[in-house]
Short mmCIF file of C-alpha atoms in Angstrom, two decimals:
data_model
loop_
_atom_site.label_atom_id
_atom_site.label_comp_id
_atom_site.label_asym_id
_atom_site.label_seq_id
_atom_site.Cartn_x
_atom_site.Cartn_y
_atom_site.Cartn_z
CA UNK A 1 -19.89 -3.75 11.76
CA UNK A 2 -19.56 -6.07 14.44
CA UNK A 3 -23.02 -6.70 17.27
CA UNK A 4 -23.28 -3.54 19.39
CA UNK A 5 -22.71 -4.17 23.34
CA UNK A 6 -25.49 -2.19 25.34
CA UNK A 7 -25.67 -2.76 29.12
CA UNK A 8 -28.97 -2.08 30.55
CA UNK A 9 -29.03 -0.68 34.53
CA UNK A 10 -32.20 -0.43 36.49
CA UNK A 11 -33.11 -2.16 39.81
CA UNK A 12 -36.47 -3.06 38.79
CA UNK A 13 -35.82 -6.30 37.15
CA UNK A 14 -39.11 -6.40 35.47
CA UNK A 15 -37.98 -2.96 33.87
CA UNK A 16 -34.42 -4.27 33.14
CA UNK A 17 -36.26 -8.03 31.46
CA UNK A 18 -38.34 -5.11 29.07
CA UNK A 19 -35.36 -3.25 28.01
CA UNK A 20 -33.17 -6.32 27.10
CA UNK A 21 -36.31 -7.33 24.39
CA UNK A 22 -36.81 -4.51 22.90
CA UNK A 23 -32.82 -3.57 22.33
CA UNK A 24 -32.40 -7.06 21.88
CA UNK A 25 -32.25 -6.83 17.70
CA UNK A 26 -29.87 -4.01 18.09
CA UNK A 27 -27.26 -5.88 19.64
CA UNK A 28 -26.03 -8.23 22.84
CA UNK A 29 -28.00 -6.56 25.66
CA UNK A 30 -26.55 -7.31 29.63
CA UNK A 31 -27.94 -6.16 32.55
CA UNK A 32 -26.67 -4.53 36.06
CA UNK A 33 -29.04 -3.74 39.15
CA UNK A 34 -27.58 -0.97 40.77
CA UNK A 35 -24.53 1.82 39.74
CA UNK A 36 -22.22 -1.12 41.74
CA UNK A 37 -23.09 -3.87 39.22
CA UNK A 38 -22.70 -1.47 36.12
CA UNK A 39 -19.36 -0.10 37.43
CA UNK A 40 -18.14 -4.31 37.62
CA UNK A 41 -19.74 -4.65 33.75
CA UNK A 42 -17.67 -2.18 32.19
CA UNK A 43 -14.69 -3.00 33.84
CA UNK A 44 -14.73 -6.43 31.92
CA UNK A 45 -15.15 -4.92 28.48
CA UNK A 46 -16.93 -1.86 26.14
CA UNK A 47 -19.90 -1.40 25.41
CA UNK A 48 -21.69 0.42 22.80
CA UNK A 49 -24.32 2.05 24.37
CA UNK A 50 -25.69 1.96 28.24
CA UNK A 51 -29.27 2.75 29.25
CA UNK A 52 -29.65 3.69 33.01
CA UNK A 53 -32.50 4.41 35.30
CA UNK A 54 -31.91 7.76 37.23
CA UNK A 55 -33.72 6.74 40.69
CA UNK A 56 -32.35 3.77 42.25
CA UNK A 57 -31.51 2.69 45.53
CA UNK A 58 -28.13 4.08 47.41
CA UNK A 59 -25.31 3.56 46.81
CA UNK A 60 -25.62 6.33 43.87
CA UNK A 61 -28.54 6.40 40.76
CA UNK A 62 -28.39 7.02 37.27
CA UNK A 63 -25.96 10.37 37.48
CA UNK A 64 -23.30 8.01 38.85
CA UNK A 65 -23.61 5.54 36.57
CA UNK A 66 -23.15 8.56 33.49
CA UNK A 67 -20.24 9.75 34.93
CA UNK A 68 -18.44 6.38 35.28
CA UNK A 69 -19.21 5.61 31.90
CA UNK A 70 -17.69 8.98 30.86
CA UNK A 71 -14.76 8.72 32.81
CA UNK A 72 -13.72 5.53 31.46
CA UNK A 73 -15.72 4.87 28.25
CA UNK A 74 -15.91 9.17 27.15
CA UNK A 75 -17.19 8.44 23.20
CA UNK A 76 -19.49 5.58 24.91
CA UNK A 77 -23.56 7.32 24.59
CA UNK A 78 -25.51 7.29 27.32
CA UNK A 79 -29.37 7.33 27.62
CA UNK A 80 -30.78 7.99 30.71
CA UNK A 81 -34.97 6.75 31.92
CA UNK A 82 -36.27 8.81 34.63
CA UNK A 83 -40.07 8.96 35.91
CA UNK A 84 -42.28 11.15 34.72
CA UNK A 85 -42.09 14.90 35.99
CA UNK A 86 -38.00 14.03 37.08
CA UNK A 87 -37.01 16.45 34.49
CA UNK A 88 -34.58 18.63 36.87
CA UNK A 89 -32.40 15.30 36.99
CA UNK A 90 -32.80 14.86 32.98
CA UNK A 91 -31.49 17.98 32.57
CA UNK A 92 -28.79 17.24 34.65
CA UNK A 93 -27.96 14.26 33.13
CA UNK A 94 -27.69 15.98 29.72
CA UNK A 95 -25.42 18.37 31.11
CA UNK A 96 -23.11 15.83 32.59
CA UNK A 97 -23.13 14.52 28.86
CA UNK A 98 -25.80 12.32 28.62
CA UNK A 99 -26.48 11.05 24.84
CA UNK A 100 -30.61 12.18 25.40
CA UNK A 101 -32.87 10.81 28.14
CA UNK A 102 -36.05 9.11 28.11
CA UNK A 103 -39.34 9.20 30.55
CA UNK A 104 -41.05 5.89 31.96
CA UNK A 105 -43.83 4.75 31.26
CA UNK A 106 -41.52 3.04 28.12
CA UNK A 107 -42.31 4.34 24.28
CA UNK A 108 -41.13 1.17 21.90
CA UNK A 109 -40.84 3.56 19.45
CA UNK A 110 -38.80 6.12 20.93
CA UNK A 111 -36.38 3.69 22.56
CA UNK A 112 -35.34 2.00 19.46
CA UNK A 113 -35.18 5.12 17.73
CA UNK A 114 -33.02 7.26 20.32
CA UNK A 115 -30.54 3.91 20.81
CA UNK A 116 -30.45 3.71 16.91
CA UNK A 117 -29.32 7.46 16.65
CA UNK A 118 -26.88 7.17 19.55
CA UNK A 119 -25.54 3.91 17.99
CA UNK A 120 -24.84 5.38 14.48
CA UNK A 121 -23.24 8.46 16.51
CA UNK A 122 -20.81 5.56 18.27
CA UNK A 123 -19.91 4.30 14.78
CA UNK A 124 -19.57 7.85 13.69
CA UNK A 125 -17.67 8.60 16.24
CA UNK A 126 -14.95 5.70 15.47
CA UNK A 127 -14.55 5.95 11.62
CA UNK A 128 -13.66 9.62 12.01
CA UNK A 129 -11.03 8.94 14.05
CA UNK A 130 -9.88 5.85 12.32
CA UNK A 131 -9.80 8.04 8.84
CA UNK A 132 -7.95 10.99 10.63
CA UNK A 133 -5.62 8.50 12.00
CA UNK A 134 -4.46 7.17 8.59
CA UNK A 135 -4.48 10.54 7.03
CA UNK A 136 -2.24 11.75 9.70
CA UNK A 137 0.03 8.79 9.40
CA UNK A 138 0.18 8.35 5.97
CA UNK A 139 0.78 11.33 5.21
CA UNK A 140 3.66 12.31 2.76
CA UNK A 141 3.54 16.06 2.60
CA UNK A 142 5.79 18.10 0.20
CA UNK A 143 6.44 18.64 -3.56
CA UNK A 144 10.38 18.49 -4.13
CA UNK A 145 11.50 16.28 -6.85
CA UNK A 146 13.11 13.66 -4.79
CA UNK A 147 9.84 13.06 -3.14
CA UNK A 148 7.79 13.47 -6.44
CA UNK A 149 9.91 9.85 -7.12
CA UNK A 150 9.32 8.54 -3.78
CA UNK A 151 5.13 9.07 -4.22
CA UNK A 152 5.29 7.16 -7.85
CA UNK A 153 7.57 4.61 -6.29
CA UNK A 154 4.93 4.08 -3.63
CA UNK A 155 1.76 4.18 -6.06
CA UNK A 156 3.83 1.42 -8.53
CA UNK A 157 4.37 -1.27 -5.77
CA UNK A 158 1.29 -0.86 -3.92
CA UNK A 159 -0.48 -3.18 -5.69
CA UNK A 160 1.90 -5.73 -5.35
CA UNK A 161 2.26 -8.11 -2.71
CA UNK A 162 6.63 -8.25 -2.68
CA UNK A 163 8.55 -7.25 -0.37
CA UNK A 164 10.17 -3.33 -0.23
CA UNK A 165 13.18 -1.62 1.75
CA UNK A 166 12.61 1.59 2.86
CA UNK A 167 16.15 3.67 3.32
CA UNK A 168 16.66 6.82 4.93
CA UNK A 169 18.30 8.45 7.87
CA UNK A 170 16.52 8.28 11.31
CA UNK A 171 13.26 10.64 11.08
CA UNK A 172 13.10 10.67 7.54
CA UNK A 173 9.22 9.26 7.36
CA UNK A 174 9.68 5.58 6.66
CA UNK A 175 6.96 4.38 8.78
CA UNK A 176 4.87 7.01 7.17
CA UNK A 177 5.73 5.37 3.56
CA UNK A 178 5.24 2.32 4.88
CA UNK A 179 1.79 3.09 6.10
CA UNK A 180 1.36 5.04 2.51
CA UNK A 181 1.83 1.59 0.50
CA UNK A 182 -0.61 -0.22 3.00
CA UNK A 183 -3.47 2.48 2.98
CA UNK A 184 -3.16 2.22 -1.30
CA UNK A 185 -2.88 -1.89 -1.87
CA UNK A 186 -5.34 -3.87 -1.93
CA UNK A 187 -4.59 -4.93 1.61
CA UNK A 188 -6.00 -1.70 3.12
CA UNK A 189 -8.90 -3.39 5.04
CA UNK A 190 -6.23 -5.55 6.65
CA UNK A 191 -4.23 -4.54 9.76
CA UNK A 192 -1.08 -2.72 9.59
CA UNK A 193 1.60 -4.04 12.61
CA UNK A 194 4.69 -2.17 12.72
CA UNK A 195 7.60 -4.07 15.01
CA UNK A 196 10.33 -1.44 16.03
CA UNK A 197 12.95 -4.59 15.98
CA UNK A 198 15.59 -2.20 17.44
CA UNK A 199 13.33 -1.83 20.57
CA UNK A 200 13.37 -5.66 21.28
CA UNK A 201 15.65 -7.58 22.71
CA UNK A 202 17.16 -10.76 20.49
CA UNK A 203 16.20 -13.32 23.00
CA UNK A 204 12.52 -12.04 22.66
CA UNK A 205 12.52 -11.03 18.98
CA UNK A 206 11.49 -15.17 18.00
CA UNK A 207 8.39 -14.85 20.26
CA UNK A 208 7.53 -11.58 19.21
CA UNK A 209 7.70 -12.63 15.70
CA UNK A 210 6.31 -16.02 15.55
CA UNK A 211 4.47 -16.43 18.59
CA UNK A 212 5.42 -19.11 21.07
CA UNK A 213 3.35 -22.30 22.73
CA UNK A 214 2.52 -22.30 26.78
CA UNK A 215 5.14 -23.55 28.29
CA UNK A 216 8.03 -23.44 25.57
CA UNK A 217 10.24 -20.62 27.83
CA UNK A 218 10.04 -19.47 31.41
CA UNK A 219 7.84 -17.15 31.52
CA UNK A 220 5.33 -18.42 28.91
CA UNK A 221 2.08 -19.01 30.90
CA UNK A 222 0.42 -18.78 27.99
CA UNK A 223 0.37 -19.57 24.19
CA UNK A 224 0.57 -16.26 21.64
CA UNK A 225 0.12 -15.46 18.16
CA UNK A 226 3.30 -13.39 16.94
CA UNK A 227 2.92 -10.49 14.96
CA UNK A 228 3.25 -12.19 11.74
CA UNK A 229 0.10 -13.94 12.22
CA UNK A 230 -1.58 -10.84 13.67
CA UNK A 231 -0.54 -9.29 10.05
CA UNK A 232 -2.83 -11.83 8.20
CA UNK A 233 -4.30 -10.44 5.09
CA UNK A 234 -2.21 -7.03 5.77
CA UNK A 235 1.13 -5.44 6.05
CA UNK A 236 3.92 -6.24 8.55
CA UNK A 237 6.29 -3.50 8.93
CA UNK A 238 9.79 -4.33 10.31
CA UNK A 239 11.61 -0.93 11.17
CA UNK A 240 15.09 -1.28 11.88
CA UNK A 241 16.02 -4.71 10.02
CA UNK A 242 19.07 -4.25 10.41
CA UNK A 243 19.27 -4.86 14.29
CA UNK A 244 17.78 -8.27 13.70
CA UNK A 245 20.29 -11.04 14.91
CA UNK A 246 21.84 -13.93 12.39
CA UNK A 247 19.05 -16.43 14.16
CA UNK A 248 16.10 -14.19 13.61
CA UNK A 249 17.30 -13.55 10.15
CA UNK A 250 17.39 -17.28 9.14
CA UNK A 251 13.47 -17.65 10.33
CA UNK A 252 12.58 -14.43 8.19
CA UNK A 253 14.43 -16.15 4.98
CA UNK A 254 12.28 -18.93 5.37
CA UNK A 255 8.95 -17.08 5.97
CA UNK A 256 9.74 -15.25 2.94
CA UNK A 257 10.17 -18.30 1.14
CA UNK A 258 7.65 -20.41 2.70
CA UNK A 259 4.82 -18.44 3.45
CA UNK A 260 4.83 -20.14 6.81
CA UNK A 261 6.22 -19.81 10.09
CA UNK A 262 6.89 -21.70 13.29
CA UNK A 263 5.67 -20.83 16.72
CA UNK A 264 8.35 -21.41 19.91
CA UNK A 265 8.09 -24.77 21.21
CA UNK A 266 5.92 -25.78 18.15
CA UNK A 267 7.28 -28.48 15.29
CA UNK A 268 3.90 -27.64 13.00
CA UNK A 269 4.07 -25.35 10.68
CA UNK A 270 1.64 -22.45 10.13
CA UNK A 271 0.78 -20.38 6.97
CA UNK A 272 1.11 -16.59 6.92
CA UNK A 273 -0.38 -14.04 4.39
CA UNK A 274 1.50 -11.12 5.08
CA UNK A 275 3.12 -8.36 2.66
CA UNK A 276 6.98 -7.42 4.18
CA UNK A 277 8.12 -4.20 4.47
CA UNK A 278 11.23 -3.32 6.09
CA UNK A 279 13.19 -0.25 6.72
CA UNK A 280 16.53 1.00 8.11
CA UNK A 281 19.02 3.55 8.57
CA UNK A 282 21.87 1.07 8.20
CA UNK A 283 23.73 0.31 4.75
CA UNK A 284 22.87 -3.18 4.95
CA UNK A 285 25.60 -3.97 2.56
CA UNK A 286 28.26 -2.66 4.06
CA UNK A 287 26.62 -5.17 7.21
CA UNK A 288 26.54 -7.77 4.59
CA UNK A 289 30.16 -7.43 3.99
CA UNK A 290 30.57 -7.21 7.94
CA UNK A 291 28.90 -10.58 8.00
CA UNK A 292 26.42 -9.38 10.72
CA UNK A 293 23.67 -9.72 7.81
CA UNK A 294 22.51 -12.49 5.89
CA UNK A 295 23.09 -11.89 1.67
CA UNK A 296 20.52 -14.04 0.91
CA UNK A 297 17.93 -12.19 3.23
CA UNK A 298 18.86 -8.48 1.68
CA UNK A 299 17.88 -9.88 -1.72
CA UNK A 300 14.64 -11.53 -0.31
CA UNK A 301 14.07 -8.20 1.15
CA UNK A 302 15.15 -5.40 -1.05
CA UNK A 303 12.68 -6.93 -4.15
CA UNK A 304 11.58 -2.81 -4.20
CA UNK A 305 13.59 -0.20 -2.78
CA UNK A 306 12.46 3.13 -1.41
CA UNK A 307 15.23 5.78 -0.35
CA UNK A 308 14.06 8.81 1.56
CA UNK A 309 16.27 11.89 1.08
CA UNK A 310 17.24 13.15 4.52
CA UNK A 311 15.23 16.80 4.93
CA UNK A 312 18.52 19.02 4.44
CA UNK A 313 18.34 17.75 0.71
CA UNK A 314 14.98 18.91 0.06
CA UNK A 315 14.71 22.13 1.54
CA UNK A 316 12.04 22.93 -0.85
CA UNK A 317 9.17 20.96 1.38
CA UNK A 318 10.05 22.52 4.74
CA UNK A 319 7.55 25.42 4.82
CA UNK A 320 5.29 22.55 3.37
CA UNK A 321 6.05 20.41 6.49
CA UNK A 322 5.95 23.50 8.51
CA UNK A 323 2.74 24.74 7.76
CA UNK A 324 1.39 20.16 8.53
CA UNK A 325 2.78 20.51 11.27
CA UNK A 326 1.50 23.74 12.57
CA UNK A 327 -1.71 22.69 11.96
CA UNK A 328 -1.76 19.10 13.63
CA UNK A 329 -0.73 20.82 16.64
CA UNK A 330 -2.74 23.89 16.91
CA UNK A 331 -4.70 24.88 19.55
CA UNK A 332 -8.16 25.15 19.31
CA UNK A 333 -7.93 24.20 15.53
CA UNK A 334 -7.01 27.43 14.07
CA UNK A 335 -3.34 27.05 12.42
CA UNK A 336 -1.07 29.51 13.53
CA UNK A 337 1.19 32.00 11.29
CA UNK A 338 4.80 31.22 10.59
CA UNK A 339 6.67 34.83 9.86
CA UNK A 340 8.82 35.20 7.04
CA UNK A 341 11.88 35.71 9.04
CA UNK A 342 11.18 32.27 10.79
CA UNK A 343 10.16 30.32 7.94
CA UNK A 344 13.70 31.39 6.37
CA UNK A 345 15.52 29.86 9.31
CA UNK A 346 13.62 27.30 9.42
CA UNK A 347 14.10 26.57 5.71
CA UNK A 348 18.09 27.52 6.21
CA UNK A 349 18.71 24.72 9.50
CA UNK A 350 20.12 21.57 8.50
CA UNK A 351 17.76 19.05 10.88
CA UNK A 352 20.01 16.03 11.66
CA UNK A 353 16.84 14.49 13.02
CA UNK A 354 14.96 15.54 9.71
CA UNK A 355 11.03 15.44 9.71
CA UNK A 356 10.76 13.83 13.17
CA UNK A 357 13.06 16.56 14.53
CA UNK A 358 11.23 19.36 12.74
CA UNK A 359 8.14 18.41 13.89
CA UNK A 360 8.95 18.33 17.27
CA UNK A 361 10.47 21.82 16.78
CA UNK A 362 7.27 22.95 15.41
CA UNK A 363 5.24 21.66 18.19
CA UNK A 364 7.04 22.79 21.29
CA UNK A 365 7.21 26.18 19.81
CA UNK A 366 3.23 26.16 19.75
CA UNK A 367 2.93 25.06 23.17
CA UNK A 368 5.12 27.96 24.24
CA UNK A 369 3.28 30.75 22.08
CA UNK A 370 -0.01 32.06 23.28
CA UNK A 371 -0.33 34.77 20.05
CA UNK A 372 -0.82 32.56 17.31
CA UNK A 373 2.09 34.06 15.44
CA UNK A 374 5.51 32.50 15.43
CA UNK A 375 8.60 33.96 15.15
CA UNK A 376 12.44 33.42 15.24
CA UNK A 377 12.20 33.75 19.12
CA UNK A 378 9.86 30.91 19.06
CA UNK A 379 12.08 28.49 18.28
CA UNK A 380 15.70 27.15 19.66
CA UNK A 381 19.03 28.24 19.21
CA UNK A 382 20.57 27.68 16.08
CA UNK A 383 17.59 27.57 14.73
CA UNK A 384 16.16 30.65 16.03
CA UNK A 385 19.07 32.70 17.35
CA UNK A 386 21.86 31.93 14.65
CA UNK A 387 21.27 34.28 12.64
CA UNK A 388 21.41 37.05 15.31
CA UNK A 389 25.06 36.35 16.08
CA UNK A 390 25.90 36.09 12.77
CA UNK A 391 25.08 39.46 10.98
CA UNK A 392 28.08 41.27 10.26
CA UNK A 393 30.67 38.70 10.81
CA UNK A 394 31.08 38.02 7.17
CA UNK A 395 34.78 36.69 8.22
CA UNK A 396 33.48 34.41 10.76
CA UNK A 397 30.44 32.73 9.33
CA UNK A 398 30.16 28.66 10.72
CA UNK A 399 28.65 26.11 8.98
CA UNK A 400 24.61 25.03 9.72
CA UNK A 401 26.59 21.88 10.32
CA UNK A 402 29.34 23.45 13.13
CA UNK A 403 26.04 25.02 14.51
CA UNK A 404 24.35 21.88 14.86
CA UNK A 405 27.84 20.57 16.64
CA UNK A 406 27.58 23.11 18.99
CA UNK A 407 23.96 22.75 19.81
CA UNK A 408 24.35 19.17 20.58
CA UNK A 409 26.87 20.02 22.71
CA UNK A 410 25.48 23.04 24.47
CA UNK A 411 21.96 20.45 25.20
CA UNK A 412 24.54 17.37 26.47
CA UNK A 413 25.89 19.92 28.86
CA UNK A 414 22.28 20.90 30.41
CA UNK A 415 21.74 17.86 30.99
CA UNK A 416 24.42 16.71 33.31
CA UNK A 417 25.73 14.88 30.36
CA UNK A 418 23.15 11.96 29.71
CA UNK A 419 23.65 10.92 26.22
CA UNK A 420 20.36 9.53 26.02
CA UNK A 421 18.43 12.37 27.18
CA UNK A 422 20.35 14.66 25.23
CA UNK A 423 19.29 12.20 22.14
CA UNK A 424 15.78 12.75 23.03
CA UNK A 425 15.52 16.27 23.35
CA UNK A 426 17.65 16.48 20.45
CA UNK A 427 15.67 14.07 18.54
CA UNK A 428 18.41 12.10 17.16
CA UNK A 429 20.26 8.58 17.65
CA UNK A 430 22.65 8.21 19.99
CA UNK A 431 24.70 7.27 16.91
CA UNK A 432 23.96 10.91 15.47
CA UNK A 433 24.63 12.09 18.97
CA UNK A 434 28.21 10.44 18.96
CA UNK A 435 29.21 11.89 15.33
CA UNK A 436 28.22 15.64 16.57
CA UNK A 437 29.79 15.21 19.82
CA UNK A 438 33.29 13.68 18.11
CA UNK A 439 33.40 17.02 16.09
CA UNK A 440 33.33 19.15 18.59
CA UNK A 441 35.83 17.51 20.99
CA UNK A 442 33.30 16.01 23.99
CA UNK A 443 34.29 12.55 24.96
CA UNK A 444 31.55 10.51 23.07
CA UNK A 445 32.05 8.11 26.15
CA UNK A 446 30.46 10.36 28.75
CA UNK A 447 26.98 9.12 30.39
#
């Protein structure tokens, strides 16, 4: 763990001088005379703790001080030092969320030991959410036998360091896998980066790659480290490969081969340690044959190959992913109950956006419901309402797929016809979007 940051404020600077000594082995200690000074402090940076005296000259005191700190800095303890028989503005201070409070004259002893405790709370603090972060993201919930193969591919090539392709339709879980084969290789205490390549355009993907030198394009003020050497020691993960243009894809060859890259405007080169992983929705040979991608790169690349089944061919993990899902985005912490009745459609809907799509299903249904129990009214039409149409037509029964047509349609319409905002709401690619809106007859041109 890196030196703790504790700011001291007081506007006795005898009192301030004290403070800095003693906390001085815990950490690098700064100082601020008044609520003013402290507010300037922790606009340059964090800190890990911040002791305050409560009486100090206007503008504001201690309680000011707190409150800034826990409107910027919230998980940030803070101790407050009042005079003896101020304990109506301790108690105060503790309410507004003070860490604990101490009285002047100063106890050595108790100082060090209250900053120690609130310290090791800080750290606390930080490595539970760090831990529930990479649960939640590398998570890989379900039990059907296409993703039984996808877990033992994950646990064989983690220990490697060679490259893998990740496959799959859009909202499959690729950065999740991705994430998976980090958090199990030895390269777990090492960063994870992912680069959404489709997000950036091609005359920035070389800088945000590489990195560039000051100077080297307008607009460079600065020099910057590109994400490869960010990924030192870790795992680079480059979704959507297959929007990469022919230039980019030269440079990757030769980092692949090399081990080194070369920064914008820089002739020297400089040596990566990064493991590769890449993912896309595209059949990269078919863009191989297209000549849009580089042969020689796909081999480099596909070394392992993961495919993820889109969701509509494992059916058998939906409750599964239903049941995550509810309970990532309960309220109050207390997972909600999926009937029967909705489970079944659930299970029965084809999800074009698959696991992305289902779990944003899943969560706008809970924001809706105030009972705790969710049913087939909870949740959008086909999903929720299909079925209702459908009883007793046995003659004219449509397809999950014509259903998901019509949806797509039906949510293009509401919104005035913006493709992209019907993608989002949908929670599909506009190249999804297109295919549904070409079967049912609405001019994929319309904005």
């Amino acid at each position: 763990m890196s030196a703790a940051r504790i700011l001291v404020v007081d506007d006795d600077p005898q009192a301030r001088d004290l403070l800095q000594r003693l906390l001085g082995p815990l950490g690098a200690v700064s100082q601020a005379s008044n609520p003013k000074a402290a507010q300037e402090r922790l606009a340059e940076g964090a800190y890990d703790l911040v002791l305050t005296d409560m009486a100090m000259p206007e503008p504001g005191d201690g309680l000011k001080v707190l409150q800034e700190v826990k409107a910027h800095l919230p998980d940030t303890p803070v101790i407050v030092v009042t005079a003896f028989g101020n304990i109506e503005g301790a108690l105060d201070s503790i309410q507004l969320g003070a860490f604990d409070y101490l009285a002047k004259p100063f106890d050595v002893d108790a100082i060090l030991r209250v900053a120690r405790r609130a310290l090791e709370q800080k750290r606390l603090v930080e490595e539970n959410r760090s831990l529930r972060q990479q649960v939640d993201r590398s998570a890989l919930v379900g039990r059907s036998p296409a993703l039984l193969e996808v877990y033992k591919q994950v646990a064989r090539a983690a220990a490697s360091n060679v490259p893998v392709l990740i496959t799959g339709e859009t909202g499959t879980g690729k950065e999740m896998v991705a994430r998976a084969l980090h958090k199990r290789s030895p390269r777990t205490s090492g960063p994870f980066i992912p680069v959404d390549c489709g997000a950036i355009t091609e005359s920035l993907m070389e800088s945000e790659l590489f990195g560039h030198a000051k100077g080297s394009f307008t607009g460079a003020s600065g020099a910057r480290r590109g994400v490869f050497e960010e990924a030192n020691g870790g795992t680079l993960f480059l979704d959507e490969i297959g929007d990469v243009g022919m230039k980019v894809q030269s440079q990757l060859l030769r980092v692949l081969q090399e081990g080194e890259i070369r920064r914008v405007g820089e002739s020297v080169p400089v040596k990566v340690d990064a493991r590769v992983v890449a993912a896309t929705n595209k059949d990269l040979k078919e863009r191989v044959a297209e000549g849009v991608f580089r042969e020689d790169l796909l081999y480099r690349l596909d070394v392992v190959h993961l495919h993820l089944p889109p969701l509509r061919e494992r059916r058998e993990d939906i409750p599964a992913l239903v049941q995550h899902f509810a309970g990532r985005h309960a309220r109050g912490g207390v997972s909600p109950v999926v009937t029967s009745e909705a489970m079944s459609r659930l299970t029965a809907y084809d999800w074009p956006g698959n696991v992305r799509q289902l779990e944003n299903v899943v969560a706008r249904a809970l924001a809706l419901n105030v009972t705790g129990v969710l049913g087939p009214q909870d949740f959008p039409e086909p999903i929720g309402d299909a079925p209702k149409r459908l009883t007793g037509l046995a003659g004219d029964l449509p397809s999950l797929a014509e259903l998901s047509r019509r949806y797509a349609a039906h949510v293009l319409q509401a919104v005035g016809g913006n493709k992209s905002e019907a993608a989002r709401l949908l929670d599909v690619d506009r190249k999804t979007l297109y295919k549904l809106l070409e079967a049912t007859g609405v001019e994929p041109e319309a904005s």
